[in-house]
PDB file of C-alpha atoms in Angstrom:
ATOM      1  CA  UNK R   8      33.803  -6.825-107.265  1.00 48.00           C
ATOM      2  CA  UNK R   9      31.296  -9.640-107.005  1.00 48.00           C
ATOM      3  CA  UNK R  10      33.512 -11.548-104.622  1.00 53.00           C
ATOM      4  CA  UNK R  11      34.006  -8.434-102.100  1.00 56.00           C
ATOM      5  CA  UNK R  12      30.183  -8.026-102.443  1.00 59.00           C
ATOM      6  CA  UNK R  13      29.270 -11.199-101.357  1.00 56.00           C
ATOM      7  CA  UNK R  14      32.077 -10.989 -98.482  1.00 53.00           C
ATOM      8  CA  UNK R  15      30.544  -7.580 -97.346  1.00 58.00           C
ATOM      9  CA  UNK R  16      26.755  -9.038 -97.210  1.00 57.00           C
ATOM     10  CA  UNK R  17      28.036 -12.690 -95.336  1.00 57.00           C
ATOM     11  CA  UNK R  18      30.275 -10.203 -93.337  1.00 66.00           C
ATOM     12  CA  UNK R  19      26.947  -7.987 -92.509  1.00 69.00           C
ATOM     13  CA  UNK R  20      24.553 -10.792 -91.791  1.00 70.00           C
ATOM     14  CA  UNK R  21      27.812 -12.288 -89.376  1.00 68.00           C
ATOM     15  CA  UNK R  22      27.524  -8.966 -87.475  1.00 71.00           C
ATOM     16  CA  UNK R  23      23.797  -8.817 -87.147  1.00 77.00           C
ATOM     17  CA  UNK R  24      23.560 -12.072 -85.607  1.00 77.00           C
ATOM     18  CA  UNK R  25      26.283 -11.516 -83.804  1.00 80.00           C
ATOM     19  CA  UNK R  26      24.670  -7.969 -82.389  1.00 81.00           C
ATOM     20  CA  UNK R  27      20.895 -10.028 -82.503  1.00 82.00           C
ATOM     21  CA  UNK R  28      23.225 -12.853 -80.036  1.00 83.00           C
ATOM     22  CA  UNK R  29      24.897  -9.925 -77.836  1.00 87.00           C
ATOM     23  CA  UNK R  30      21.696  -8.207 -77.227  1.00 89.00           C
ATOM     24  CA  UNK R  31      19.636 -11.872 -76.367  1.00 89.00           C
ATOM     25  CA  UNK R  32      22.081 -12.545 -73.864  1.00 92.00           C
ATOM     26  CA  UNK R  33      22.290  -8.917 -72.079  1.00 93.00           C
ATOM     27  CA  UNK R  34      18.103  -9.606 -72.389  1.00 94.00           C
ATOM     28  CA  UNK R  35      18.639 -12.823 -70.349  1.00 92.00           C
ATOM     29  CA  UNK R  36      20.599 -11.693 -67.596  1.00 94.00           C
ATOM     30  CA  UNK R  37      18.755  -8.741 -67.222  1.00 94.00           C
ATOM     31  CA  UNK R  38      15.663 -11.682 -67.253  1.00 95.00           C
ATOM     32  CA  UNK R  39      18.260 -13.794 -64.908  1.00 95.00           C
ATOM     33  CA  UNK R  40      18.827 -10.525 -62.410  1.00 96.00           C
ATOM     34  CA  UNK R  41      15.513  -9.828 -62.003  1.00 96.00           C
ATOM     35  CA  UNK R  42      14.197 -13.158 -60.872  1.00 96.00           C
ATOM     36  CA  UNK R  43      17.335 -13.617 -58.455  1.00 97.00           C
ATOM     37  CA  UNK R  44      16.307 -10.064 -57.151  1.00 96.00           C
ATOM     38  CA  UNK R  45      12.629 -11.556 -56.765  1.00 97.00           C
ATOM     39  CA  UNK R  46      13.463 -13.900 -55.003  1.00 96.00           C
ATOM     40  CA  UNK R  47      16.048 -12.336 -52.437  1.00 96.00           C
ATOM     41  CA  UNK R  48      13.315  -9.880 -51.824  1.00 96.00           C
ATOM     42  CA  UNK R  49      10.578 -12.254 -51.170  1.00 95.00           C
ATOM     43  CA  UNK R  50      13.210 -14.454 -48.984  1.00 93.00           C
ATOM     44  CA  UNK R  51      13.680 -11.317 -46.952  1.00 94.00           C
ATOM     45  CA  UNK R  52      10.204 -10.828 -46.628  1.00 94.00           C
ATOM     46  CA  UNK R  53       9.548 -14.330 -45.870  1.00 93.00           C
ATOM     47  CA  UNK R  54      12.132 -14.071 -42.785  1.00 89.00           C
ATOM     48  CA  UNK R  55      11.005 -11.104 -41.601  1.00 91.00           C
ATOM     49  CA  UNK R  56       7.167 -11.306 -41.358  1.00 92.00           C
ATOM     50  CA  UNK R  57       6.653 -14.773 -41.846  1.00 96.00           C
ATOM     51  CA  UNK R  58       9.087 -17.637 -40.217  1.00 96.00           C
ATOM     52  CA  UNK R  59      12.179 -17.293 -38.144  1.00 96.00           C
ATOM     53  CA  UNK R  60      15.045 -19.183 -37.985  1.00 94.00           C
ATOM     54  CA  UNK R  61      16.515 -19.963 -34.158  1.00 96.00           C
ATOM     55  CA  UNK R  62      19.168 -21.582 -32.541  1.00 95.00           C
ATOM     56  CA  UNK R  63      19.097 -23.352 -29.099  1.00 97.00           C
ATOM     57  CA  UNK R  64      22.174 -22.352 -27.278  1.00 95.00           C
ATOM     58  CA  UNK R  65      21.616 -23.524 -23.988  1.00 96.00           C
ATOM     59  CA  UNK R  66      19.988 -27.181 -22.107  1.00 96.00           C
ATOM     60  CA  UNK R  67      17.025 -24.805 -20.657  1.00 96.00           C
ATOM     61  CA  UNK R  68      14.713 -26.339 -22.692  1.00 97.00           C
ATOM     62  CA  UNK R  69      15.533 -30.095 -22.557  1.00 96.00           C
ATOM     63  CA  UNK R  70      14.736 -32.949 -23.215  1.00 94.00           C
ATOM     64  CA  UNK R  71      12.437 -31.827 -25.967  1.00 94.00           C
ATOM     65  CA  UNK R  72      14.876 -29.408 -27.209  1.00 96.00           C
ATOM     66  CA  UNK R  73      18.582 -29.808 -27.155  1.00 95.00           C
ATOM     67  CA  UNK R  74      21.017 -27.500 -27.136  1.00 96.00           C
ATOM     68  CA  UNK R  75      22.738 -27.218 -30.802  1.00 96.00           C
ATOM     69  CA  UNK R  76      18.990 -27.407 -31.779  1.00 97.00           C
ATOM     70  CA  UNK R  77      17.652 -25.319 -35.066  1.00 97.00           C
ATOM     71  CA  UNK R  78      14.086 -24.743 -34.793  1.00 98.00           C
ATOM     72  CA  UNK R  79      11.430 -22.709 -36.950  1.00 97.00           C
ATOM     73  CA  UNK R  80       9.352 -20.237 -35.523  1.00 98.00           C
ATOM     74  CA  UNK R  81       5.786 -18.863 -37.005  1.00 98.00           C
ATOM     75  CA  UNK R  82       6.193 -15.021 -37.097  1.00 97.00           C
ATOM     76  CA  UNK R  83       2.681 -14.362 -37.967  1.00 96.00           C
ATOM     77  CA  UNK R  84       0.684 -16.224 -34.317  1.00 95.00           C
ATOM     78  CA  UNK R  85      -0.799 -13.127 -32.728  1.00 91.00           C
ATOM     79  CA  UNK R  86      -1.503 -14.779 -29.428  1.00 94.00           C
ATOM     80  CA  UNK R  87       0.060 -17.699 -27.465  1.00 98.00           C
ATOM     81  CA  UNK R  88      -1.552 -20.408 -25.432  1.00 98.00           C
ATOM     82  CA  UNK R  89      -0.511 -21.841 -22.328  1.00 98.00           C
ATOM     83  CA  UNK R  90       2.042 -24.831 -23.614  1.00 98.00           C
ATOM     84  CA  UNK R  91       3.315 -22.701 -26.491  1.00 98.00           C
ATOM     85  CA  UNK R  92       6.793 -22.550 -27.102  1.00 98.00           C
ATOM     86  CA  UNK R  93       7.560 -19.151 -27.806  1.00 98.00           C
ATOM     87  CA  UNK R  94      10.771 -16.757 -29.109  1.00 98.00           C
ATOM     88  CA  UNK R  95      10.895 -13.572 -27.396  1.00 97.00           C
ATOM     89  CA  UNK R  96      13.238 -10.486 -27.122  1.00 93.00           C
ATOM     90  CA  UNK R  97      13.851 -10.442 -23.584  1.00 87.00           C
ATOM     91  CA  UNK R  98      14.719  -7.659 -20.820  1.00 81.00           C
ATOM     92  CA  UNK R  99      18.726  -8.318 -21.429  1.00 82.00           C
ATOM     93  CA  UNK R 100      18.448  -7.910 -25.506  1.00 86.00           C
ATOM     94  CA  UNK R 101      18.850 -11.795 -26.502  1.00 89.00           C
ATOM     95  CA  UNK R 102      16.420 -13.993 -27.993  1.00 94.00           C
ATOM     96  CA  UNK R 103      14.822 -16.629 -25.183  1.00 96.00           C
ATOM     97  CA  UNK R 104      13.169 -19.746 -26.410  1.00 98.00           C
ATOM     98  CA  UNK R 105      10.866 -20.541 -23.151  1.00 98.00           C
ATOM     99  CA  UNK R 106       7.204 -22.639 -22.607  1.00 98.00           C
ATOM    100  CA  UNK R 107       4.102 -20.282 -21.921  1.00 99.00           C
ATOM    101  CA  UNK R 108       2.976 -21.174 -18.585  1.00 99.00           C
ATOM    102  CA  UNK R 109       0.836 -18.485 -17.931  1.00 99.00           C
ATOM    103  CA  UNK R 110      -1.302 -15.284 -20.159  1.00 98.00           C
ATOM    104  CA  UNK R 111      -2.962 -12.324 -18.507  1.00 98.00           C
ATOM    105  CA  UNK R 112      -4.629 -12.689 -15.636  1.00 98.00           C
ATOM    106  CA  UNK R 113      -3.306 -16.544 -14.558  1.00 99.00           C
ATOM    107  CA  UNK R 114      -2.635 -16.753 -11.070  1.00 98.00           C
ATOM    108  CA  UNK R 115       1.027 -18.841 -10.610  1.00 98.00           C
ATOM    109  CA  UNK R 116       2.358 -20.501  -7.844  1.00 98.00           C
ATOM    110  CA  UNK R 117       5.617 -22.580  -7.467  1.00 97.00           C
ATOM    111  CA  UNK R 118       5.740 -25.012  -4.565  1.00 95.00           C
ATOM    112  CA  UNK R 119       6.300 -28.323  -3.662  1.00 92.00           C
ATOM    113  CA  UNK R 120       8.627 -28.956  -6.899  1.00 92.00           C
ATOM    114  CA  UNK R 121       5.262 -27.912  -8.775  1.00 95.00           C
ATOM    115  CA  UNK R 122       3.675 -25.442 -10.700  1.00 97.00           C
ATOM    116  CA  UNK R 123       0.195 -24.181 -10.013  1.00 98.00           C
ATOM    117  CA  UNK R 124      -1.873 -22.465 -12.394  1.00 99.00           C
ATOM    118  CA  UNK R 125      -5.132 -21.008 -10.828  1.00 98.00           C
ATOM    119  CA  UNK R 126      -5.525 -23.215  -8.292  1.00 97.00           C
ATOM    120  CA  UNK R 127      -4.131 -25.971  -9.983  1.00 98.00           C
ATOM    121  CA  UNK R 128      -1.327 -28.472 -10.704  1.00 97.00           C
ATOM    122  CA  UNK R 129       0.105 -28.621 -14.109  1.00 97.00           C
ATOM    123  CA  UNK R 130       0.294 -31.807 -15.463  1.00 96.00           C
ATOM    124  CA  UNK R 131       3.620 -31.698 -17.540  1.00 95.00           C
ATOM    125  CA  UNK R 132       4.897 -34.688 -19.153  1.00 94.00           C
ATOM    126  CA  UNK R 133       7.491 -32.389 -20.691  1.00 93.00           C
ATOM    127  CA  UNK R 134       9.640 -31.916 -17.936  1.00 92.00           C
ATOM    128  CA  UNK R 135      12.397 -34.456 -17.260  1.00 85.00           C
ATOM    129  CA  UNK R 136      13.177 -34.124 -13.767  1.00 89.00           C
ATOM    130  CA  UNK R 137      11.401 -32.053 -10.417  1.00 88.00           C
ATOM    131  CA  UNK R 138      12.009 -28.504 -10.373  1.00 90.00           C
ATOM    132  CA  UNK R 139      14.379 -27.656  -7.232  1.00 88.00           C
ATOM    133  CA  UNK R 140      12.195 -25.389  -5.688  1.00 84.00           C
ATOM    134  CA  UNK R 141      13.139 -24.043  -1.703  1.00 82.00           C
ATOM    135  CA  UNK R 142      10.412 -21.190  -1.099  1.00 88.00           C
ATOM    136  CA  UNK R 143       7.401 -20.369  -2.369  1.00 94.00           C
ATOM    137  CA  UNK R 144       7.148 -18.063  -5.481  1.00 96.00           C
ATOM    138  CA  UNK R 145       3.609 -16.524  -6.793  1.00 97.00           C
ATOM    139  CA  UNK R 146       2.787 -14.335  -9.778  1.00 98.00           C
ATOM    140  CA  UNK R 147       0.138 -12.810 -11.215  1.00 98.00           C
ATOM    141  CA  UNK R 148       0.900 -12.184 -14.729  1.00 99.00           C
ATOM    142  CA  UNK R 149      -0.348  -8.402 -15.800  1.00 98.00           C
ATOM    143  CA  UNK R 150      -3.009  -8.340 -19.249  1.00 98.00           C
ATOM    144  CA  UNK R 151      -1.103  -8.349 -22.268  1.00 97.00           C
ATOM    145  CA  UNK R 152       1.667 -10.581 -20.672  1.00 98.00           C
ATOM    146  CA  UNK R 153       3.323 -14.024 -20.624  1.00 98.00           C
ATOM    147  CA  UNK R 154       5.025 -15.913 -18.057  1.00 98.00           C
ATOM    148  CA  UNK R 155       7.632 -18.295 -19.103  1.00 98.00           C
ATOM    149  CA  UNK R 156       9.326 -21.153 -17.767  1.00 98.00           C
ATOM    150  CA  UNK R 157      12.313 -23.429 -19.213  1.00 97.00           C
ATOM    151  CA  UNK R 158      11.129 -27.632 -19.351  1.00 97.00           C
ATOM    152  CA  UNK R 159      14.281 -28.379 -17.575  1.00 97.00           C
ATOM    153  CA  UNK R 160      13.622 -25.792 -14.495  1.00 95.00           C
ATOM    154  CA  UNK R 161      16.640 -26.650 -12.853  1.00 95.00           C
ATOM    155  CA  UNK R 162      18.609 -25.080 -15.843  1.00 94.00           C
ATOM    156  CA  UNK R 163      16.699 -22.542 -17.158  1.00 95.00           C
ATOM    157  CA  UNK R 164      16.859 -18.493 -17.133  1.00 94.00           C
ATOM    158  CA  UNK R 165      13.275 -17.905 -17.236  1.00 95.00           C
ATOM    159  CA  UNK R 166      10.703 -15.783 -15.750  1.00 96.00           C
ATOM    160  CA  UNK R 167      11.355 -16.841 -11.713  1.00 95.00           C
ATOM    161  CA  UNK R 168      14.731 -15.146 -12.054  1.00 93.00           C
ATOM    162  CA  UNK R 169      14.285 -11.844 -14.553  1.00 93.00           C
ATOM    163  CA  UNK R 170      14.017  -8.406 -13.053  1.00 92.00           C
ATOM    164  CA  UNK R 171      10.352  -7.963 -14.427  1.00 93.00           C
ATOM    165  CA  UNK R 172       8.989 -11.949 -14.955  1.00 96.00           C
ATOM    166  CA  UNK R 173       7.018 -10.914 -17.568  1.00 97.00           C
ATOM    167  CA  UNK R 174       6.916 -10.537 -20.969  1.00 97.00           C
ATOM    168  CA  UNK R 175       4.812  -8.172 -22.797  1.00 97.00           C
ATOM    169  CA  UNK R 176       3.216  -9.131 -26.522  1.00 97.00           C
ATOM    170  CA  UNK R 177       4.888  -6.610 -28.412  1.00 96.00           C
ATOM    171  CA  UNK R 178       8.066  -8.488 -27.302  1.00 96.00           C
ATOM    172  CA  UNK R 179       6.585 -11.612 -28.723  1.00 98.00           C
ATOM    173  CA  UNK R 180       8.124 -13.056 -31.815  1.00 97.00           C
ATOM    174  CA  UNK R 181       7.699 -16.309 -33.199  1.00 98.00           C
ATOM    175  CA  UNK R 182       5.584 -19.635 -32.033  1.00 98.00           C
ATOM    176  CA  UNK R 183       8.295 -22.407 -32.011  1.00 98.00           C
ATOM    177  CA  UNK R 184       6.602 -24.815 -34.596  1.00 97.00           C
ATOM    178  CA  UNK R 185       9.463 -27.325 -35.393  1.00 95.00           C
ATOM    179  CA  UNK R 186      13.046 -28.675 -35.192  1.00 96.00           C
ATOM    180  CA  UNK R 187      14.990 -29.227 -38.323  1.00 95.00           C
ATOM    181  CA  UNK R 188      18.356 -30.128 -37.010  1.00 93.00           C
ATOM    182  CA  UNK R 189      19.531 -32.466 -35.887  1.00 93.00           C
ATOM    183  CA  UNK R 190      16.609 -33.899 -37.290  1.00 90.00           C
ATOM    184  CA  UNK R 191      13.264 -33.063 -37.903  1.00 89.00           C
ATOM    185  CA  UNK R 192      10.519 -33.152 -35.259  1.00 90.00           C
ATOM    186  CA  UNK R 193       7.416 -31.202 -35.102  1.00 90.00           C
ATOM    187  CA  UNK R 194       7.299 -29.697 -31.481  1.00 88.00           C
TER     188      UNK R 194
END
């Protein structure tokens, strides 16, 4: 009788530290889920409201940036300067990656294999080669607006050939602040 008590009470305590062991675990991953669902929720809000990830698919913006570029883009700029690089939804529904040339109320003028900005030549050390330019194009870019061109002009889709040449803020997105790949290089 002694021996099956005995038994019975190291049995018991087995099966409470085997429950207190279940129960510590299932308390972990519960501890383990909720931090993993932490952080997927503040990497989504991170990439929504805060940076943006972007891929350069195309030579428009060379030689700064190449295509097969990856680049990081501040979501939270408000308002772009003249020399930005910007992301914006465009007219056809893609993503462009283009330089601000001009904001509201900037009087542009393409001639000469030169840009013009009120009244005045652009000094762009940027640009790898003169822009191919046959006629005379002007613009005056509406309030609220940007006007866009790619650094190599001779191989960019930009604001010179859209239906409307403009892009409005609200279809602003992200100030292009660096390239991580290939390798990294503040822009």
């Amino acid at each position: 009788m002694l021996k099956k008590s005995i038994w019975h009470t190291i049995s018991s305590k087995h099966m409470q530290n085997r429950k207190k062991a279940f129960i510590s675990i299932i308390i972990d991953s519960v501890r383990y889920a909720i931090v993993i669902l932490i952080f997927i929720c503040l990497s989504q809000f991170i990439v929504t409201h805060v940076i943006m990830n972007a891929y350069i698919p195309s030579a428009s913006m060379e030689p700064g940036l190449e295509e097969g570029d990856y680049i990081i883009g501040n979501r939270m700029v408000k308002r772009y300067h003249r020399g930005d690089i910007a992301i914006f939804w465009s007219e056809d529904n893609t993503y462009y990656i283009k330089r601000v040339i001009g904001i509201g109320g900037d009087h542009i003028v393409i001639k000469n294999h030169a840009v013009y900005r009120n009244g005045k030549k652009l000094k762009e050390p940027y640009i790898k080669e003169k822009m191919l330019t046959e006629t005379e194009l002007e613009y005056t870019v509406p309030k609220n607006c940007y006007f866009f061109l790619g650094d190599n002009r001779n191989c960019s889709k930009d604001s010179r050939y859209w239906k409307y040449s403009f892009i409005a803020q609200k279809d602003m997105v992200a100030k292009a602040v660096f390239r991580y790949w290939p390798s990294i290089k503040k822009i």
